[in-house]
Short mmCIF file of C-alpha atoms and ligand atoms in Angstrom, two decimals:
data_model
loop_
_atom_site.label_atom_id
_atom_site.label_comp_id
_atom_site.label_asym_id
_atom_site.label_seq_id
_atom_site.Cartn_x
_atom_site.Cartn_y
_atom_site.Cartn_z
CA UNK A 642 116.47 105.13 104.29
CA UNK A 643 115.71 106.43 101.00
CA UNK A 644 112.85 108.70 100.80
CA UNK A 645 110.05 105.95 99.64
CA UNK A 646 110.24 104.09 102.68
CA UNK A 647 109.49 107.11 104.87
CA UNK A 648 105.98 106.47 106.59
CA UNK A 649 103.97 109.21 105.90
CA UNK A 650 105.00 110.93 108.84
CA UNK A 651 108.19 110.64 108.96
CA UNK A 652 107.82 112.38 105.54
CA UNK A 653 105.47 115.11 106.37
CA UNK A 654 107.95 116.26 109.00
CA UNK A 655 111.47 116.15 106.30
CA UNK A 656 108.96 117.89 104.40
CA UNK A 657 108.11 120.54 107.39
CA UNK A 658 111.72 120.83 107.92
CA UNK A 659 112.65 121.14 104.89
CA UNK A 660 114.94 118.55 104.32
CA UNK A 661 112.83 117.94 101.42
CA UNK A 662 110.62 119.14 98.75
CA UNK A 663 107.50 117.70 98.45
CA UNK A 664 108.59 117.87 94.80
CA UNK A 665 110.94 115.10 95.40
CA UNK A 666 108.68 112.85 98.08
CA UNK A 667 106.31 113.63 94.81
CA UNK A 668 108.66 112.48 92.10
CA UNK A 669 110.02 108.97 93.87
CA UNK A 670 106.28 108.37 94.86
CA UNK A 671 106.16 108.34 90.90
CA UNK A 672 109.21 106.30 89.92
CA UNK A 673 108.58 103.80 92.74
CA UNK A 674 104.72 103.04 90.82
CA UNK A 675 106.30 103.33 87.63
CA UNK A 676 108.83 100.70 87.86
CA UNK A 677 107.26 98.59 90.07
CA UNK A 678 103.31 98.41 89.10
CA UNK A 679 102.92 97.92 85.31
CA UNK A 680 104.59 96.22 82.64
CA UNK A 681 104.63 91.88 82.96
CA UNK A 682 105.28 91.92 86.44
CA UNK A 683 103.83 95.00 87.44
CA UNK A 684 101.33 94.78 90.40
CA UNK A 685 98.62 96.99 89.02
CA UNK A 686 97.44 99.12 92.04
CA UNK A 687 97.52 101.83 90.16
CA UNK A 688 94.30 102.59 87.41
CA UNK A 689 95.26 106.22 86.75
CA UNK A 690 98.84 108.13 87.64
CA UNK A 691 98.51 111.53 88.04
CA UNK A 692 102.09 112.38 86.54
CA UNK A 693 102.02 115.77 85.35
CA UNK A 694 99.66 117.62 87.90
CA UNK A 695 100.97 114.93 91.33
CA UNK A 696 104.27 117.27 90.61
CA UNK A 697 102.49 120.76 89.80
CA UNK A 698 100.71 120.78 92.29
CA UNK A 699 103.64 119.80 94.83
CA UNK A 700 105.66 122.19 93.31
CA UNK A 701 102.88 124.60 94.57
CA UNK A 702 102.82 123.30 98.19
CA UNK A 703 106.41 123.63 97.60
CA UNK A 704 106.03 126.83 97.74
CA UNK A 705 103.69 127.90 99.91
CA UNK A 706 105.92 126.44 102.60
CA UNK A 707 108.11 127.91 102.08
CA UNK A 708 106.26 131.09 102.39
CA UNK A 709 104.04 130.57 104.76
CA UNK A 710 105.52 126.75 106.52
CA UNK A 711 104.16 124.20 106.29
CA UNK A 712 101.79 124.51 109.14
CA UNK A 713 100.32 126.88 107.52
CA UNK A 714 99.65 124.38 104.50
CA UNK A 715 97.83 121.89 106.81
CA UNK A 716 98.86 118.44 108.52
CA UNK A 717 99.00 116.45 105.35
CA UNK A 718 101.74 119.17 103.50
CA UNK A 719 103.25 117.58 100.36
CA UNK A 720 102.54 113.62 100.17
CA UNK A 721 102.12 111.78 98.27
CA UNK A 722 98.14 109.39 98.89
CA UNK A 723 96.17 107.73 96.53
CA UNK A 724 92.67 106.84 95.90
CA UNK A 725 90.30 104.19 95.35
CA UNK A 726 88.87 104.90 92.19
CA UNK A 727 85.61 105.05 93.42
CA UNK A 728 86.29 108.11 94.83
CA UNK A 729 85.45 111.27 92.93
CA UNK A 730 87.92 113.86 91.48
CA UNK A 731 88.02 116.60 89.17
CA UNK A 732 89.71 115.81 87.56
CA UNK A 733 90.85 111.87 86.26
CA UNK A 734 88.89 110.04 84.91
CA UNK A 735 86.87 107.65 87.93
CA UNK A 736 85.92 104.44 87.11
CA UNK A 737 85.35 102.11 90.03
CA UNK A 738 87.50 99.25 87.55
CA UNK A 739 83.90 98.81 85.05
CA UNK A 740 84.16 99.73 81.69
CA UNK A 741 80.97 101.25 82.46
CA UNK A 742 82.16 104.05 84.51
CA UNK A 743 85.64 103.39 81.39
CA UNK A 744 85.81 106.77 80.17
CA UNK A 745 83.54 109.24 83.73
CA UNK A 746 85.00 112.16 84.55
CA UNK A 747 83.73 113.31 87.64
CA UNK A 748 82.78 117.20 87.69
CA UNK A 749 82.95 117.55 92.13
CA UNK A 750 85.99 116.43 94.30
CA UNK A 751 84.77 113.68 96.77
CA UNK A 752 84.37 115.00 100.07
CA UNK A 753 87.16 113.08 101.95
CA UNK A 754 89.02 113.79 99.66
CA UNK A 755 88.90 117.36 99.09
CA UNK A 756 90.26 116.89 103.14
CA UNK A 757 92.92 115.71 102.39
CA UNK A 758 93.79 117.40 99.04
CA UNK A 759 92.95 120.72 102.03
CA UNK A 760 95.74 119.51 104.43
CA UNK A 761 98.54 119.80 102.31
CA UNK A 762 98.16 116.28 100.29
CA UNK A 763 99.61 115.66 96.77
CA UNK A 764 96.57 112.52 95.19
CA UNK A 765 99.06 110.70 92.94
CA UNK A 766 96.89 108.59 90.73
CA UNK A 767 93.12 106.05 91.91
CA UNK A 768 93.90 102.25 92.72
CA UNK A 769 92.32 99.63 91.19
CA UNK A 770 89.44 97.93 92.60
CA UNK A 771 86.67 94.54 92.15
CA UNK A 772 84.30 96.29 90.13
CA UNK A 773 82.01 98.52 92.37
CA UNK A 774 83.61 97.52 94.80
CA UNK A 775 82.54 94.32 94.75
CA UNK A 776 85.05 91.53 95.56
CA UNK A 777 87.61 90.24 98.51
CA UNK A 778 90.14 89.88 95.66
CA UNK A 779 90.44 92.98 93.87
CA UNK A 780 90.10 89.85 90.38
CA UNK A 781 86.88 91.48 89.85
CA UNK A 782 88.85 94.81 88.36
CA UNK A 783 87.66 94.90 84.56
CA UNK A 784 91.88 96.36 83.77
CA UNK A 785 93.37 93.34 85.30
CA UNK A 786 93.93 91.81 88.90
CA UNK A 787 96.15 94.28 91.42
CA UNK A 788 99.17 91.48 93.29
CA UNK A 789 100.77 90.42 95.76
CA UNK A 790 103.61 92.94 97.02
CA UNK A 791 104.18 89.76 99.27
CA UNK A 792 103.42 86.61 97.09
CA UNK A 793 102.76 88.38 92.52
CA UNK A 794 100.85 85.37 92.73
CA UNK A 795 98.64 85.78 95.59
CA UNK A 796 95.88 88.24 95.57
CA UNK A 797 95.75 91.19 97.68
CA UNK A 798 92.14 90.70 99.38
CA UNK A 799 89.54 92.94 98.77
CA UNK A 800 88.06 95.30 97.27
CA UNK A 801 90.91 98.71 97.49
CA UNK A 802 93.52 95.53 97.13
CA UNK A 803 95.02 98.79 94.74
CA UNK A 804 95.05 101.09 98.16
CA UNK A 805 96.41 98.41 100.00
CA UNK A 806 99.13 96.62 97.92
CA UNK A 807 100.16 100.46 96.97
CA UNK A 808 101.14 101.27 100.77
CA UNK A 809 102.18 97.98 101.52
CA UNK A 810 105.04 98.49 97.98
CA UNK A 811 105.60 101.18 99.16
CA UNK A 812 104.64 103.46 96.46
CA UNK A 813 102.92 105.91 98.90
CA UNK A 814 102.70 106.51 102.10
CA UNK A 815 98.58 106.63 103.06
CA UNK A 816 96.21 105.94 100.67
CA UNK A 817 91.40 105.87 101.30
CA UNK A 818 90.18 102.54 100.95
CA UNK A 819 86.05 101.99 101.05
CA UNK A 820 84.45 98.95 103.15
CA UNK A 821 81.11 98.11 103.08
CA UNK A 822 81.39 94.33 104.01
CA UNK A 823 85.36 94.43 104.49
CA UNK A 824 86.86 96.15 101.45
CA UNK A 825 89.14 98.45 103.88
CA UNK A 826 89.83 95.03 106.77
CA UNK A 827 90.56 91.98 104.46
CA UNK A 828 92.99 93.66 101.98
CA UNK A 829 94.69 95.49 104.52
CA UNK A 830 95.46 92.55 106.10
CA UNK A 831 96.08 89.59 103.23
CA UNK A 832 99.20 93.26 102.08
CA UNK A 833 100.35 94.03 105.86
CA UNK A 834 99.23 97.42 106.91
CA UNK A 835 97.04 99.06 109.13
CA UNK A 836 93.34 99.43 107.84
CA UNK A 837 91.07 101.80 108.88
CA UNK A 838 86.56 101.36 108.53
CA UNK A 839 84.36 103.94 110.33
CA UNK A 840 82.04 103.70 112.53
CA UNK A 841 78.93 104.02 109.35
CA UNK A 842 78.63 107.98 109.82
CA UNK A 843 81.66 108.97 110.58
CA UNK A 844 83.49 110.00 107.56
CA UNK A 845 81.12 111.86 104.52
CA UNK A 846 80.48 109.11 102.13
CA UNK A 847 79.75 112.28 99.84
CA UNK A 848 81.27 111.43 95.94
CA UNK A 849 81.90 108.52 97.01
CA UNK A 850 79.63 106.03 94.07
CA UNK A 851 77.76 104.51 96.24
CA UNK A 852 77.04 100.46 96.53
CA UNK A 853 75.88 99.90 99.24
CA UNK A 854 74.53 103.06 100.91
CA UNK A 855 74.03 101.69 104.41
CA UNK A 856 77.24 99.93 105.17
CA UNK A 857 80.12 101.82 103.34
CA UNK A 858 82.78 104.30 105.03
CA UNK A 859 85.64 105.61 103.76
CA UNK A 860 88.74 105.18 105.42
CA UNK A 861 92.18 105.06 105.94
CA UNK A 862 95.21 102.63 104.37
CA UNK A 863 99.49 103.49 105.98
CA UNK A 864 101.86 101.71 107.39
CA UNK A 865 101.17 101.60 111.20
CA UNK A 866 99.06 102.90 113.70
CA UNK A 867 99.87 106.83 113.76
CA UNK A 868 100.10 107.54 110.78
CA UNK A 869 96.28 105.83 110.73
CA UNK A 870 94.99 108.11 113.09
CA UNK A 871 96.53 111.16 111.09
CA UNK A 872 94.27 110.42 108.73
CA UNK A 873 91.93 110.28 110.28
CA UNK A 874 92.29 113.66 112.07
CA UNK A 875 91.91 114.84 108.39
CA UNK A 876 89.15 113.09 107.23
CA UNK A 877 86.78 112.27 109.58
CA UNK A 878 83.84 115.12 110.40
CA UNK A 879 80.71 116.37 109.48
CA UNK A 880 79.33 117.38 105.56
CA UNK A 881 76.66 118.60 104.70
CA UNK A 882 76.94 117.38 102.06
CA UNK A 883 76.09 114.14 103.13
CA UNK A 884 73.17 113.62 105.27
CA UNK A 885 74.08 110.69 106.79
CA UNK A 886 77.38 111.58 108.71
CA UNK A 887 77.10 112.56 111.92
CA UNK A 888 77.48 116.33 113.29
CA UNK A 889 79.12 115.75 115.98
CA UNK A 890 83.27 116.64 116.93
CA UNK A 891 86.06 113.91 115.96
CA UNK A 892 88.37 113.53 118.51
CA UNK A 893 92.18 113.96 117.73
CA UNK A 894 93.06 110.80 116.61
CA UNK A 895 96.48 110.46 117.89
CA UNK A 896 97.08 112.54 120.90
CA UNK A 897 96.81 110.11 123.32
CA UNK A 898 97.50 106.87 120.98
CA UNK A 899 100.43 106.00 122.99
CA UNK A 900 98.56 106.20 126.08
CA UNK A 901 98.06 102.30 126.57
CA UNK A 902 94.54 101.83 127.66
CA UNK A 903 93.73 101.26 131.31
CA UNK A 904 91.65 98.17 132.53
CA UNK A 905 91.56 96.84 128.66
CA UNK A 906 88.52 93.99 128.75
CA UNK A 907 88.99 91.89 124.92
CA UNK A 908 86.34 89.59 124.48
CA UNK A 909 87.83 87.07 121.74
CA UNK A 910 84.17 85.23 119.99
CA UNK A 911 83.70 81.54 119.56
CA UNK A 912 83.59 81.64 116.34
CA UNK A 913 87.22 83.34 115.69
CA UNK A 914 88.59 80.56 117.46
CA UNK A 915 87.02 78.07 115.46
CA UNK A 916 88.64 75.16 113.22
CA UNK A 917 87.27 77.72 109.71
CA UNK A 918 90.39 79.29 110.10
CA UNK A 919 94.60 78.74 108.94
CA UNK A 920 95.79 77.20 110.94
CA UNK A 921 98.89 79.83 110.87
CA UNK A 922 96.49 82.26 111.20
CA UNK A 923 95.12 80.23 114.26
CA UNK A 924 98.47 80.35 116.02
CA UNK A 925 98.99 84.29 115.25
CA UNK A 926 95.78 84.89 116.48
CA UNK A 927 96.52 83.15 119.89
CA UNK A 928 100.18 84.71 120.34
CA UNK A 929 98.19 88.30 120.16
CA UNK A 930 96.12 86.76 122.43
CA UNK A 931 98.59 86.35 124.74
CA UNK A 932 100.34 89.96 123.80
CA UNK A 933 97.73 91.29 124.48
CA UNK A 934 96.74 89.33 127.86
CA UNK A 935 100.83 90.25 128.24
CA UNK A 936 100.63 93.59 128.24
CA UNK A 937 97.78 93.22 130.71
CA UNK A 938 94.39 92.96 129.24
CA UNK A 939 92.17 89.99 130.02
CA UNK A 940 90.53 88.49 127.41
CA UNK A 941 86.60 87.76 127.88
CA UNK A 942 85.32 84.74 125.98
CA UNK A 943 82.36 86.26 124.09
CA UNK A 944 79.53 84.93 122.00
CA UNK A 945 78.44 86.59 119.49
CA UNK A 946 75.75 83.76 117.97
CA UNK A 947 75.05 85.79 115.57
CA UNK A 948 79.01 86.17 114.18
CA UNK A 949 78.24 83.28 112.14
CA UNK A 950 74.75 84.67 110.11
CA UNK A 951 76.48 87.64 109.33
CA UNK A 952 77.54 87.14 105.53
CA UNK A 953 74.64 85.38 104.81
CA UNK A 954 72.58 88.65 105.83
CA UNK A 955 75.01 90.96 104.07
CA UNK A 956 75.11 89.29 100.98
CA UNK A 957 71.09 90.29 100.79
CA UNK A 958 71.01 93.63 102.75
CA UNK A 959 74.40 94.43 99.59
CA UNK A 960 73.81 93.17 97.07
CA UNK A 961 69.87 94.41 97.09
CA UNK A 962 70.96 97.75 98.18
CA UNK A 963 73.41 98.03 94.60
CA UNK A 964 70.89 96.62 92.32
CA UNK A 965 68.86 99.69 93.55
CA UNK A 966 71.96 102.05 93.64
CA UNK A 967 72.99 101.04 90.37
CA UNK A 968 69.89 100.98 87.76
CA UNK A 969 71.32 104.74 87.88
CA UNK A 970 73.98 103.47 84.59
CA UNK A 971 71.82 102.99 82.00
CA UNK A 972 73.79 104.28 79.10
CA UNK A 973 71.61 107.68 79.10
CA UNK A 974 73.48 108.98 81.63
CA UNK A 975 76.39 108.17 82.98
CA UNK A 976 79.90 106.62 80.88
CA UNK A 977 79.04 103.32 77.89
CA UNK A 978 75.89 103.12 75.82
CA UNK A 979 75.72 100.31 73.70
CA UNK A 980 74.97 100.92 69.46
CA UNK A 981 71.96 100.09 69.07
CA UNK A 982 70.21 99.66 65.89
CA UNK A 983 66.92 101.34 63.62
CA UNK A 984 65.25 98.97 65.32
CA UNK A 985 65.90 98.54 68.53
CA UNK A 986 63.30 100.60 71.34
CA UNK A 987 64.62 102.32 74.88
CA UNK A 988 65.05 99.15 76.83
CA UNK A 989 67.40 96.79 74.19
CA UNK A 990 69.70 100.68 74.28
CA UNK A 991 69.14 99.83 78.88
CA UNK A 992 69.24 95.81 78.42
CA UNK A 993 72.64 96.07 76.03
CA UNK A 994 73.89 99.28 77.46
CA UNK A 995 73.37 97.15 81.09
CA UNK A 996 75.21 93.55 79.93
CA UNK A 997 78.56 95.58 77.87
CA UNK A 998 79.78 97.61 80.96
CA UNK A 999 79.17 95.19 83.49
CA UNK A 1000 81.19 92.10 85.02
CA UNK A 1001 79.70 89.22 85.87
CA UNK A 1002 80.26 89.59 89.89
CA UNK A 1003 77.93 93.23 89.28
CA UNK A 1004 74.92 90.77 87.36
CA UNK A 1005 74.96 88.73 90.19
CA UNK A 1006 74.50 90.90 93.15
CA UNK A 1007 71.53 93.02 90.61
CA UNK A 1008 70.15 89.69 90.11
CA UNK A 1009 70.66 88.60 93.50
CA UNK A 1010 69.26 91.87 94.89
CA UNK A 1011 66.77 92.46 91.73
CA UNK A 1012 65.59 88.55 92.73
CA UNK A 1013 65.23 89.78 96.86
CA UNK A 1014 63.69 92.51 96.70
CA UNK A 1015 61.23 90.92 94.48
CA UNK A 1016 57.28 90.99 95.75
CA UNK A 1017 57.08 87.07 97.15
CA UNK A 1018 61.06 87.24 98.31
CA UNK A 1019 61.06 90.22 99.71
CA UNK A 1020 60.01 89.37 102.65
CA UNK A 1021 61.31 85.50 102.58
CA UNK A 1022 64.80 87.18 101.87
CA UNK A 1023 65.13 90.81 102.79
CA UNK A 1024 63.08 91.65 105.14
CA UNK A 1025 64.53 88.48 107.25
CA UNK A 1026 68.09 89.57 106.08
CA UNK A 1027 66.73 93.67 107.18
CA UNK A 1028 65.38 91.21 111.64
CA UNK A 1029 69.36 89.27 111.09
CA UNK A 1030 71.45 92.52 110.59
CA UNK A 1031 69.94 94.16 114.07
CA UNK A 1032 69.92 91.62 116.10
CA UNK A 1033 73.72 91.06 115.08
CA UNK A 1034 73.42 94.95 116.41
CA UNK A 1035 72.10 93.99 119.45
CA UNK A 1036 74.77 91.52 120.13
CA UNK A 1037 76.81 94.22 119.94
CA UNK A 1038 75.67 96.27 122.09
CA UNK A 1039 75.11 93.76 124.50
CA UNK A 1040 78.77 92.32 123.97
CA UNK A 1041 79.44 97.02 124.73
CA UNK A 1042 78.13 97.57 127.33
CA UNK A 1043 75.76 96.76 130.37
CA UNK A 1044 74.73 99.00 132.99
CA UNK A 1045 77.75 98.80 134.87
CA UNK A 1046 79.88 99.58 131.63
CA UNK A 1047 82.02 97.87 128.83
CA UNK A 1048 81.18 93.89 129.43
CA UNK A 1049 84.82 94.54 126.59
CA UNK A 1050 86.27 97.30 124.68
CA UNK A 1051 86.60 95.76 121.69
CA UNK A 1052 86.19 92.93 120.04
CA UNK A 1053 89.15 90.30 118.62
CA UNK A 1054 89.00 88.48 115.90
CA UNK A 1055 91.51 87.30 112.87
CA UNK A 1056 90.59 89.79 109.26
CA UNK A 1057 89.78 86.87 107.25
CA UNK A 1058 90.28 83.09 108.07
CA UNK A 1059 93.12 82.80 105.61
CA UNK A 1060 96.24 84.81 104.33
CA UNK A 1061 96.99 85.05 100.59
CA UNK A 1062 95.34 83.84 98.52
CA UNK A 1063 96.22 82.46 95.45
CA UNK A 1064 94.74 84.45 92.20
CA UNK A 1065 91.93 82.65 90.67
CA UNK A 1066 91.68 79.96 93.82
CA UNK A 1067 88.32 81.50 93.70
CA UNK A 1068 86.99 83.01 91.06
CA UNK A 1069 84.60 80.11 90.13
CA UNK A 1070 83.29 79.59 93.46
CA UNK A 1071 82.01 82.65 94.77
CA UNK A 1072 80.33 81.53 98.19
CA UNK A 1073 84.11 80.75 99.04
CA UNK A 1074 85.18 84.63 97.99
CA UNK A 1075 81.80 85.75 99.83
CA UNK A 1076 83.37 83.92 102.77
CA UNK A 1077 87.13 85.71 103.02
CA UNK A 1078 84.21 88.46 104.31
CA UNK A 1079 82.74 86.88 108.17
CA UNK A 1080 85.38 88.43 110.20
CA UNK A 1081 84.47 91.79 108.85
CA UNK A 1082 80.29 91.90 107.47
CA UNK A 1083 79.04 91.85 110.67
CA UNK A 1084 80.78 95.48 111.12
CA UNK A 1085 79.19 96.77 108.18
CA UNK A 1086 75.78 95.73 109.60
CA UNK A 1087 75.90 96.76 113.30
CA UNK A 1088 77.46 100.40 112.34
CA UNK A 1089 80.37 99.42 114.65
CA UNK A 1090 83.97 99.93 113.83
CA UNK A 1091 86.60 98.32 112.77
CA UNK A 1092 89.96 97.61 112.52
CA UNK A 1093 92.89 95.36 110.89
CA UNK A 1094 96.81 95.65 112.02
CA UNK A 1095 99.35 93.68 110.99
CA UNK A 1096 99.34 90.49 113.56
CA UNK A 1097 102.04 88.40 112.15
CA UNK A 1098 104.17 87.13 109.62
CA UNK A 1099 103.77 82.96 108.20
CA UNK A 1100 105.99 81.10 105.76
CA UNK A 1101 103.94 79.73 102.65
CA UNK A 1102 105.26 78.31 99.85
CA UNK A 1103 106.34 80.55 97.47
CA UNK A 1104 106.61 83.97 99.45
CA UNK A 1105 110.13 85.19 100.02
CA UNK A 1106 109.59 87.01 102.51
CA UNK A 1107 106.70 85.35 104.64
CA UNK A 1108 102.98 86.92 104.53
CA UNK A 1109 101.44 88.89 106.92
CA UNK A 1110 98.68 87.40 108.62
CA UNK A 1111 96.02 90.84 110.31
CA UNK A 1112 94.25 91.34 113.52
CA UNK A 1113 90.81 92.81 113.43
CA UNK A 1114 89.74 94.92 116.09
CA UNK A 1115 85.76 96.29 116.11
CA UNK A 1116 84.99 98.82 118.79
CA UNK A 1117 82.30 100.83 120.01
CA UNK A 1118 80.75 102.82 116.73
CA UNK A 1119 82.76 106.53 117.50
CA UNK A 1120 85.33 104.72 119.39
CA UNK A 1121 87.69 104.70 116.77
CA UNK A 1122 90.33 106.70 119.17
CA UNK A 1123 90.75 104.07 121.59
CA UNK A 1124 90.41 101.35 118.46
CA UNK A 1125 93.57 103.11 117.60
CA UNK A 1126 95.02 103.11 120.98
CA UNK A 1127 94.27 99.49 121.87
CA UNK A 1128 95.53 98.55 118.40
CA UNK A 1129 98.73 100.92 118.65
CA UNK A 1130 99.33 98.43 122.72
CA UNK A 1131 99.80 95.09 120.28
CA UNK A 1132 101.89 96.95 117.14
CA UNK A 1133 104.18 98.07 119.96
CA UNK A 1134 105.81 94.69 120.19
CA UNK A 1135 105.76 93.42 116.73
CA UNK A 1136 108.23 94.79 114.40
CA UNK A 1137 105.65 93.43 111.41
CA UNK A 1138 104.91 97.92 110.03
CA UNK A 1139 108.62 97.63 109.35
CA UNK A 1140 108.63 94.05 107.02
CA UNK A 1141 109.57 95.46 103.34
CA UNK A 1142 108.40 92.87 100.53
CA UNK A 1143 111.19 92.30 97.94
CA UNK A 1144 110.40 94.08 95.00
N1 LIG B 982 83.71 91.48 99.95
C1 LIG B 982 82.65 92.08 100.05
C2 LIG B 982 81.84 92.20 99.19
O1 LIG B 982 81.76 91.39 97.86
C3 LIG B 982 83.11 93.55 100.15
C4 LIG B 982 82.72 94.26 99.71
C5 LIG B 982 83.60 95.77 100.20
O2 LIG B 982 83.45 96.04 101.28
N2 LIG B 982 83.16 97.06 99.99
O3 LIG B 982 80.55 92.70 98.73
#
């Protein structure tokens, strides 16, 4: 097995046993990135790669492992990881894949990223995304799309498409993304990797460039549930720098992972079986349901009637918050400043800087959000969306708990209604792009936890090894550990994790 084929835990253990040095592991990751990511057919998963710095960091970790032992260094001692480029890091640039932040250098590091570093991980680079995490394909990056490693003619999903593709292509064994309405789970599904959207408040958002603050969460990508559980252990926890981060102990996500959940009840919402699914997605979904029943799970048909309104509510709430959050990019304080003439005033500076700096999707979101919040429309749009959001949360509360205990432990859906779509297929049709998020947005609106795991592969023309299809589990708030146990039960029934794209 080559070094880049190691999963995160395999690599970590090999480094701890000193069979491999961190420097060798980082060299292997950098070599893989160099050979696959750039040039004409390059996947473009990375916006910045820290060649020298990562090797320096690795050598420092190797010295510490030699002196103190790997355990003392931390649970990720020496392994390469990547982070989405909307997370601040005190070196390199933090661009959010936007022209407006093209040369922005953050003076500080996001808490979740710092936790990786403190656990001994080496950050090899920053990954591509839809500009400001707005999108479902990574095509809205100002620096070109990321290609799907399973078929370069297709999108990897988004907005964390760079992180998903980097893990799928085995450039890194783990990465961080952010999920506001599905941006971890949908690309994880389309790239055949595991992606976790933690409960709102579980992981600090400090240093995550805000898109929609009441929905945003950072979470891990990995090749399997165990690696994702380890990354969850590292990034989870209270942070006094984020007032929305919760102050209660997280369990060890790894210890019980292999123990199947007894008496598992899985809810399947009616919408998840609707005919809007691609027939191959529907087929994989039904076989996953069968696999779970074969494992002894009770499958419960549930309604979640407002799931279908999630996209409508989300695309009011998220743009509304975005329009406010993005007001700070005024050409004065951060990033790009437009040239103005001697007779232009401050308003012209703002307008030109923003017109030049923001791409079309971001401008669309700002307009949608500003409209939804403006007087006369606030009641009709924003307030209605907030009420819908609350009712969606109530629906989840009702399926997760009744007087006699949980009705279901998890809700099962496809991660998205179709396998990876062709680049460009939805670019001129924003509504079609938004409908990619039909299964994912409700988790963010309700604040619950979610995960996407590989559900199987389908054969479509042009993809030599098939295309992955993601399976989503949604669980009650703070139930990430049991969610990963349930995910692991299914993972053990197939070998999807060991498949690699032909690159
Ligand atoms: N696709 C959704 C959007 O465009 C979700 C993005 C995200 O989760 N960051 O808003």
